[in-house]
C-alpha cells in the first residue's frame, strides 16, 4: 500500500507485540500466557497478532466469541484456543471438531456441548467458568455443585473432558480493592471442590492484564492477557506503558487533507464550539468518529502535528476533525500522529482515553474497519 496516499491508517508493530508477550512471561514466570485476541485483537488484527504472540512464547489464544476462535483455525493456527461467550444454538459442533476449548457457565451450555460432542463423535474440551464475584458470566457458587456434577458425569460418558477451571476479576485494575482477595478465596474454594469431585484441569486461571502485572498470587497455571499484549496500560493508576515495560503496538496516523487561512472569529466544525481567537490557519484531519475517533474528545483530543502537540478544535465529525494551528503552518499531506507510543512526542491511547472520559481499551478497540492496518516487522 502507498501509505503516504492513505487518508488514515493504523501501523501495527508486531515486534512490540512480541516484546510485550516476553515482558508478560517475565512477570508470570511459572505460568503460561494466553494472548487474548478477541475483538480483532483489540483492533490490532487477530491473525497477525496471534501469530506474533505465539512466536514470542504465548501458548494459548483466547477469544470472546466462537466465530473469532474458528477464524483463527481457518487461518491455519493450531495452537490451543479458548472462547467464552456462547449463546444457545451456537456453533458448538464446529468448535468441538476444531479442538477449541469452550467455556461453560451453566447447565444449558453443558447440555448443548454434550449433544454436539455426541453428534461429532469426539470429546469436547470444556472449561468451567466460576463467578467468584464479578457478577457477569460464570457459574454462581450456589450452582457450582450441579454444574461440576454434570461435567464429571459427562466426562465419565466420554463426551467431555474438563480441561480448565477459570474465573475473571472485577477490580484487578484497582490494586488493594477488597473484592480481589475475596475473589481469590472464592476461586480457590470452587477449584478445590471441582478437584475433589474428580475434575483434573490442565489449566486454572483468573488473571487478566492488570492482575498479571500487579498480583503474582493470581497467576496460577496461566495468565490471560489482552490489553498488555498490545502494550497499553490497563489503568492510569498502574502506570504508563513505559513504566510497565510495555510498548504500544498501534500508531494511528493521518494525512492533512487541507490547510487554509481563516480570519479571527471564525466558527469551527458543527455547533461552532471553537471560534478562532485570531487570524489563523486550520488543518483538516481526515479521521472522525466513523474511524473510531471518540466524539466525546471534541475540543480535547490531542494530536502531534508539525512537531507540536495540538488539540482537536471543536467537534469531532463522522469523517474529520480540525486543528487550529495558531501562528504555525503545516503542509497539506503532512503526517498527523493521533496516537502512538509517545516516544516521539505523540499522544498515547491513554491520553485519548483521558480526553474522552473512557478507558484505553475502548480507544484502540474502536478503531474502525474503514482504517487500514499496516503491519511492521511481520
Ligand atoms: C477481555 C478478557 C480478558 C483480557 O483482559 P485484559 O484486561 O485486556 O488483559 C481476560 N479474560 C476475559 C474473560 C476477558 O473477557
Short mmCIF file of N, CA, C and O in Angstrom, two decimals, residues 43-114:
data_model
loop_
_atom_site.label_atom_id
_atom_site.label_comp_id
_atom_site.label_asym_id
_atom_site.label_seq_id
_atom_site.Cartn_x
_atom_site.Cartn_y
_atom_site.Cartn_z
N UNK A 43 -8.57 -4.44 18.04
CA UNK A 43 -8.41 -3.53 16.90
C UNK A 43 -7.09 -3.65 16.17
O UNK A 43 -6.87 -2.94 15.19
N UNK A 44 -6.21 -4.55 16.63
CA UNK A 44 -4.87 -4.63 16.04
C UNK A 44 -4.76 -5.68 14.93
O UNK A 44 -3.73 -5.74 14.25
N UNK A 45 -5.79 -6.52 14.78
CA UNK A 45 -5.73 -7.59 13.76
C UNK A 45 -5.45 -8.93 14.41
O UNK A 45 -4.33 -9.20 14.85
N UNK A 46 -6.48 -9.80 14.46
CA UNK A 46 -6.39 -11.02 15.27
C UNK A 46 -5.31 -11.97 14.76
O UNK A 46 -4.50 -12.47 15.56
N UNK A 47 -5.30 -12.25 13.46
CA UNK A 47 -4.39 -13.30 12.98
C UNK A 47 -2.92 -12.88 13.07
O UNK A 47 -2.11 -13.62 13.64
N UNK A 48 -2.54 -11.71 12.56
CA UNK A 48 -1.12 -11.33 12.69
C UNK A 48 -0.69 -11.22 14.16
O UNK A 48 0.44 -11.62 14.51
N UNK A 49 -1.55 -10.69 15.01
CA UNK A 49 -1.16 -10.55 16.43
C UNK A 49 -1.08 -11.91 17.10
O UNK A 49 -0.19 -12.16 17.94
N UNK A 50 -2.01 -12.82 16.76
CA UNK A 50 -1.95 -14.17 17.34
C UNK A 50 -0.64 -14.83 16.96
O UNK A 50 0.04 -15.43 17.81
N UNK A 51 -0.26 -14.72 15.69
CA UNK A 51 0.99 -15.35 15.25
C UNK A 51 2.18 -14.75 15.98
O UNK A 51 3.08 -15.47 16.44
N UNK A 52 2.21 -13.42 16.10
CA UNK A 52 3.35 -12.77 16.76
C UNK A 52 3.41 -13.19 18.23
O UNK A 52 4.50 -13.46 18.77
N UNK A 53 2.25 -13.26 18.88
CA UNK A 53 2.22 -13.66 20.30
C UNK A 53 2.74 -15.07 20.47
O UNK A 53 3.52 -15.36 21.40
N UNK A 54 2.34 -15.98 19.58
CA UNK A 54 2.80 -17.37 19.67
C UNK A 54 4.31 -17.44 19.43
O UNK A 54 5.02 -18.19 20.11
N UNK A 55 4.81 -16.65 18.49
CA UNK A 55 6.25 -16.63 18.22
C UNK A 55 7.04 -16.22 19.46
O UNK A 55 8.16 -16.67 19.68
N UNK A 56 6.44 -15.35 20.27
CA UNK A 56 7.14 -14.84 21.46
C UNK A 56 6.90 -15.72 22.69
O UNK A 56 7.33 -15.36 23.79
N UNK A 57 6.18 -16.83 22.53
CA UNK A 57 6.08 -17.75 23.65
C UNK A 57 4.72 -17.83 24.32
O UNK A 57 4.56 -18.56 25.29
N UNK A 58 3.73 -17.09 23.83
CA UNK A 58 2.37 -17.34 24.31
C UNK A 58 2.01 -18.76 23.85
O UNK A 58 2.39 -19.17 22.75
N UNK A 59 1.32 -19.52 24.70
CA UNK A 59 0.99 -20.90 24.34
C UNK A 59 -0.50 -21.10 24.13
O UNK A 59 -0.92 -22.16 23.68
N UNK A 60 -1.30 -20.10 24.47
CA UNK A 60 -2.75 -20.16 24.29
C UNK A 60 -3.21 -18.88 23.63
O UNK A 60 -2.58 -17.82 23.80
N UNK A 61 -4.38 -18.98 22.96
CA UNK A 61 -5.07 -17.80 22.44
C UNK A 61 -6.47 -17.80 23.03
O UNK A 61 -7.07 -18.87 23.22
N UNK A 62 -6.98 -16.63 23.31
CA UNK A 62 -8.33 -16.52 23.87
C UNK A 62 -9.17 -15.58 23.03
O UNK A 62 -8.67 -14.55 22.55
N UNK A 63 -10.45 -15.95 22.85
CA UNK A 63 -11.38 -15.05 22.18
C UNK A 63 -12.67 -15.01 22.98
O UNK A 63 -12.92 -15.87 23.82
N UNK A 64 -13.48 -14.01 22.73
CA UNK A 64 -14.80 -13.98 23.34
C UNK A 64 -15.71 -14.95 22.59
O UNK A 64 -16.17 -15.93 23.14
N UNK A 65 -15.89 -14.73 21.28
CA UNK A 65 -16.92 -15.50 20.56
C UNK A 65 -16.32 -16.73 19.88
O UNK A 65 -15.14 -16.75 19.52
N UNK A 66 -17.17 -17.74 19.66
CA UNK A 66 -16.71 -18.91 18.91
C UNK A 66 -16.33 -18.56 17.47
O UNK A 66 -15.41 -19.17 16.92
N UNK A 67 -17.01 -17.59 16.87
CA UNK A 67 -16.66 -17.20 15.50
C UNK A 67 -15.22 -16.68 15.44
O UNK A 67 -14.48 -16.96 14.49
N UNK A 68 -14.84 -15.92 16.46
CA UNK A 68 -13.45 -15.42 16.49
C UNK A 68 -12.46 -16.57 16.62
O UNK A 68 -11.40 -16.56 16.02
N UNK A 69 -12.82 -17.56 17.43
CA UNK A 69 -11.93 -18.71 17.62
C UNK A 69 -11.83 -19.52 16.32
O UNK A 69 -10.74 -19.92 15.90
N UNK A 70 -12.97 -19.74 15.65
CA UNK A 70 -12.97 -20.51 14.41
C UNK A 70 -12.18 -19.78 13.32
O UNK A 70 -11.55 -20.43 12.48
N UNK A 71 -12.21 -18.46 13.34
CA UNK A 71 -11.45 -17.70 12.33
C UNK A 71 -9.94 -17.93 12.50
O UNK A 71 -9.20 -17.93 11.51
N UNK A 72 -9.49 -18.13 13.74
CA UNK A 72 -8.06 -18.44 13.95
C UNK A 72 -7.73 -19.79 13.33
O UNK A 72 -6.70 -19.95 12.66
N UNK A 73 -8.60 -20.77 13.55
CA UNK A 73 -8.38 -22.11 12.95
C UNK A 73 -8.41 -22.01 11.42
O UNK A 73 -7.58 -22.62 10.75
N UNK A 74 -9.34 -21.23 10.89
CA UNK A 74 -9.45 -21.11 9.43
C UNK A 74 -8.18 -20.49 8.85
O UNK A 74 -7.83 -20.75 7.70
N UNK A 75 -7.48 -19.68 9.66
CA UNK A 75 -6.23 -19.07 9.20
C UNK A 75 -5.05 -20.03 9.37
O UNK A 75 -3.91 -19.66 9.10
N UNK A 76 -5.32 -21.23 9.87
CA UNK A 76 -4.26 -22.24 9.98
C UNK A 76 -3.54 -22.24 11.32
O UNK A 76 -2.51 -22.90 11.46
N UNK A 77 -4.10 -21.55 12.29
CA UNK A 77 -3.46 -21.52 13.62
C UNK A 77 -3.94 -22.72 14.42
O UNK A 77 -5.15 -22.87 14.64
N UNK A 78 -3.01 -23.59 14.84
CA UNK A 78 -3.45 -24.80 15.54
C UNK A 78 -3.09 -24.81 17.02
O UNK A 78 -3.21 -25.82 17.70
N UNK A 79 -2.66 -23.67 17.54
CA UNK A 79 -2.35 -23.57 18.98
C UNK A 79 -3.64 -23.74 19.79
O UNK A 79 -4.74 -23.58 19.26
N UNK A 80 -3.51 -24.07 21.09
CA UNK A 80 -4.71 -24.11 21.94
C UNK A 80 -5.46 -22.77 21.90
O UNK A 80 -4.85 -21.71 22.00
N UNK A 81 -6.76 -22.87 21.70
CA UNK A 81 -7.63 -21.68 21.63
C UNK A 81 -8.80 -21.92 22.55
O UNK A 81 -9.36 -23.02 22.59
N UNK A 82 -9.19 -20.87 23.28
CA UNK A 82 -10.37 -20.96 24.13
C UNK A 82 -11.30 -19.80 23.80
O UNK A 82 -10.84 -18.69 23.53
N UNK A 83 -12.61 -20.05 23.83
CA UNK A 83 -13.57 -18.95 23.68
C UNK A 83 -14.64 -19.09 24.75
O UNK A 83 -14.94 -20.19 25.20
N UNK A 84 -15.19 -17.95 25.17
CA UNK A 84 -16.01 -17.99 26.38
C UNK A 84 -17.40 -17.36 26.28
O UNK A 84 -18.15 -17.40 27.24
N UNK A 85 -17.75 -16.79 25.14
CA UNK A 85 -19.05 -16.11 25.12
C UNK A 85 -20.01 -16.81 24.15
O UNK A 85 -19.95 -16.60 22.95
N UNK A 86 -20.85 -17.65 24.74
CA UNK A 86 -21.76 -18.50 23.96
C UNK A 86 -23.20 -18.10 24.19
O UNK A 86 -23.57 -17.63 25.26
N UNK A 87 -24.01 -18.36 23.16
CA UNK A 87 -25.45 -18.24 23.31
C UNK A 87 -26.06 -19.54 22.78
O UNK A 87 -25.42 -20.26 22.01
N UNK A 88 -27.28 -19.84 23.20
CA UNK A 88 -27.90 -21.09 22.78
C UNK A 88 -27.92 -21.21 21.25
O UNK A 88 -28.14 -20.23 20.54
N UNK A 89 -27.64 -22.43 20.77
CA UNK A 89 -27.63 -22.66 19.32
C UNK A 89 -26.32 -22.25 18.66
O UNK A 89 -26.22 -22.23 17.44
N UNK A 90 -25.32 -21.91 19.45
CA UNK A 90 -24.01 -21.50 18.91
C UNK A 90 -23.32 -22.64 18.18
O UNK A 90 -23.77 -23.79 18.23
N UNK A 91 -22.20 -22.33 17.51
CA UNK A 91 -21.52 -23.34 16.70
C UNK A 91 -20.69 -24.32 17.55
O UNK A 91 -19.48 -24.44 17.39
N UNK A 92 -21.37 -25.02 18.46
CA UNK A 92 -20.67 -25.94 19.38
C UNK A 92 -19.95 -27.04 18.62
O UNK A 92 -18.82 -27.38 18.91
N UNK A 93 -20.68 -27.62 17.64
CA UNK A 93 -20.09 -28.76 16.94
C UNK A 93 -18.84 -28.33 16.17
O UNK A 93 -17.81 -29.03 16.21
N UNK A 94 -18.91 -27.19 15.48
CA UNK A 94 -17.75 -26.68 14.74
C UNK A 94 -16.58 -26.46 15.69
O UNK A 94 -15.43 -26.79 15.39
N UNK A 95 -16.87 -25.88 16.85
CA UNK A 95 -15.81 -25.60 17.83
C UNK A 95 -15.20 -26.89 18.37
O UNK A 95 -13.98 -27.03 18.48
N UNK A 96 -16.07 -27.85 18.68
CA UNK A 96 -15.59 -29.12 19.22
C UNK A 96 -14.73 -29.83 18.18
O UNK A 96 -13.64 -30.33 18.48
N UNK A 97 -15.20 -29.83 16.92
CA UNK A 97 -14.43 -30.51 15.86
C UNK A 97 -13.12 -29.81 15.57
O UNK A 97 -12.16 -30.43 15.13
N UNK A 98 -13.07 -28.50 15.83
CA UNK A 98 -11.84 -27.73 15.60
C UNK A 98 -10.90 -27.79 16.80
O UNK A 98 -9.85 -27.15 16.80
N UNK A 99 -11.29 -28.55 17.84
CA UNK A 99 -10.42 -28.70 19.01
C UNK A 99 -10.29 -27.41 19.81
O UNK A 99 -9.26 -27.16 20.44
N UNK A 100 -11.33 -26.61 19.79
CA UNK A 100 -11.33 -25.35 20.55
C UNK A 100 -11.87 -25.62 21.95
O UNK A 100 -12.88 -26.32 22.10
N UNK A 101 -11.20 -25.08 22.96
CA UNK A 101 -11.73 -25.18 24.32
C UNK A 101 -12.93 -24.25 24.45
O UNK A 101 -12.82 -23.06 24.12
N UNK A 102 -14.04 -24.80 24.92
CA UNK A 102 -15.24 -23.98 25.06
C UNK A 102 -15.52 -23.77 26.54
O UNK A 102 -15.34 -24.67 27.35
N UNK A 103 -15.93 -22.56 26.87
CA UNK A 103 -16.23 -22.25 28.27
C UNK A 103 -17.71 -22.48 28.53
O UNK A 103 -18.55 -22.13 27.71
N UNK A 104 -17.97 -23.04 29.68
CA UNK A 104 -19.33 -23.34 30.08
C UNK A 104 -19.59 -22.70 31.45
O UNK A 104 -18.82 -22.89 32.39
N UNK A 105 -20.66 -21.91 31.52
CA UNK A 105 -21.01 -21.22 32.76
C UNK A 105 -22.30 -21.74 33.38
O UNK A 105 -22.67 -21.31 34.47
N UNK A 106 -23.00 -22.60 32.65
CA UNK A 106 -24.29 -23.06 33.18
C UNK A 106 -24.73 -24.34 32.50
O UNK A 106 -24.11 -24.79 31.52
N UNK A 107 -25.80 -24.92 33.05
CA UNK A 107 -26.27 -26.22 32.59
C UNK A 107 -26.69 -26.23 31.13
O UNK A 107 -26.46 -27.19 30.41
N UNK A 108 -27.33 -25.14 30.67
CA UNK A 108 -27.80 -25.15 29.27
C UNK A 108 -26.62 -25.33 28.33
O UNK A 108 -26.72 -26.06 27.33
N UNK A 109 -25.49 -24.71 28.66
CA UNK A 109 -24.32 -24.77 27.78
C UNK A 109 -23.69 -26.16 27.83
O UNK A 109 -23.28 -26.71 26.80
N UNK A 110 -23.64 -26.74 29.03
CA UNK A 110 -23.08 -28.09 29.13
C UNK A 110 -23.95 -29.09 28.33
O UNK A 110 -23.42 -29.95 27.63
N UNK A 111 -25.26 -28.91 28.41
CA UNK A 111 -26.16 -29.80 27.65
C UNK A 111 -25.89 -29.66 26.15
O UNK A 111 -25.83 -30.65 25.43
N UNK A 112 -25.72 -28.42 25.68
CA UNK A 112 -25.51 -28.23 24.23
C UNK A 112 -24.16 -28.79 23.79
O UNK A 112 -24.04 -29.38 22.72
N UNK A 113 -23.14 -28.64 24.62
CA UNK A 113 -21.82 -29.13 24.20
C UNK A 113 -21.78 -30.66 24.24
O UNK A 113 -21.16 -31.30 23.39
N UNK A 114 -22.48 -31.26 25.20
CA UNK A 114 -22.55 -32.73 25.24
C UNK A 114 -23.22 -33.26 23.98
O UNK A 114 -22.73 -34.22 23.36
#
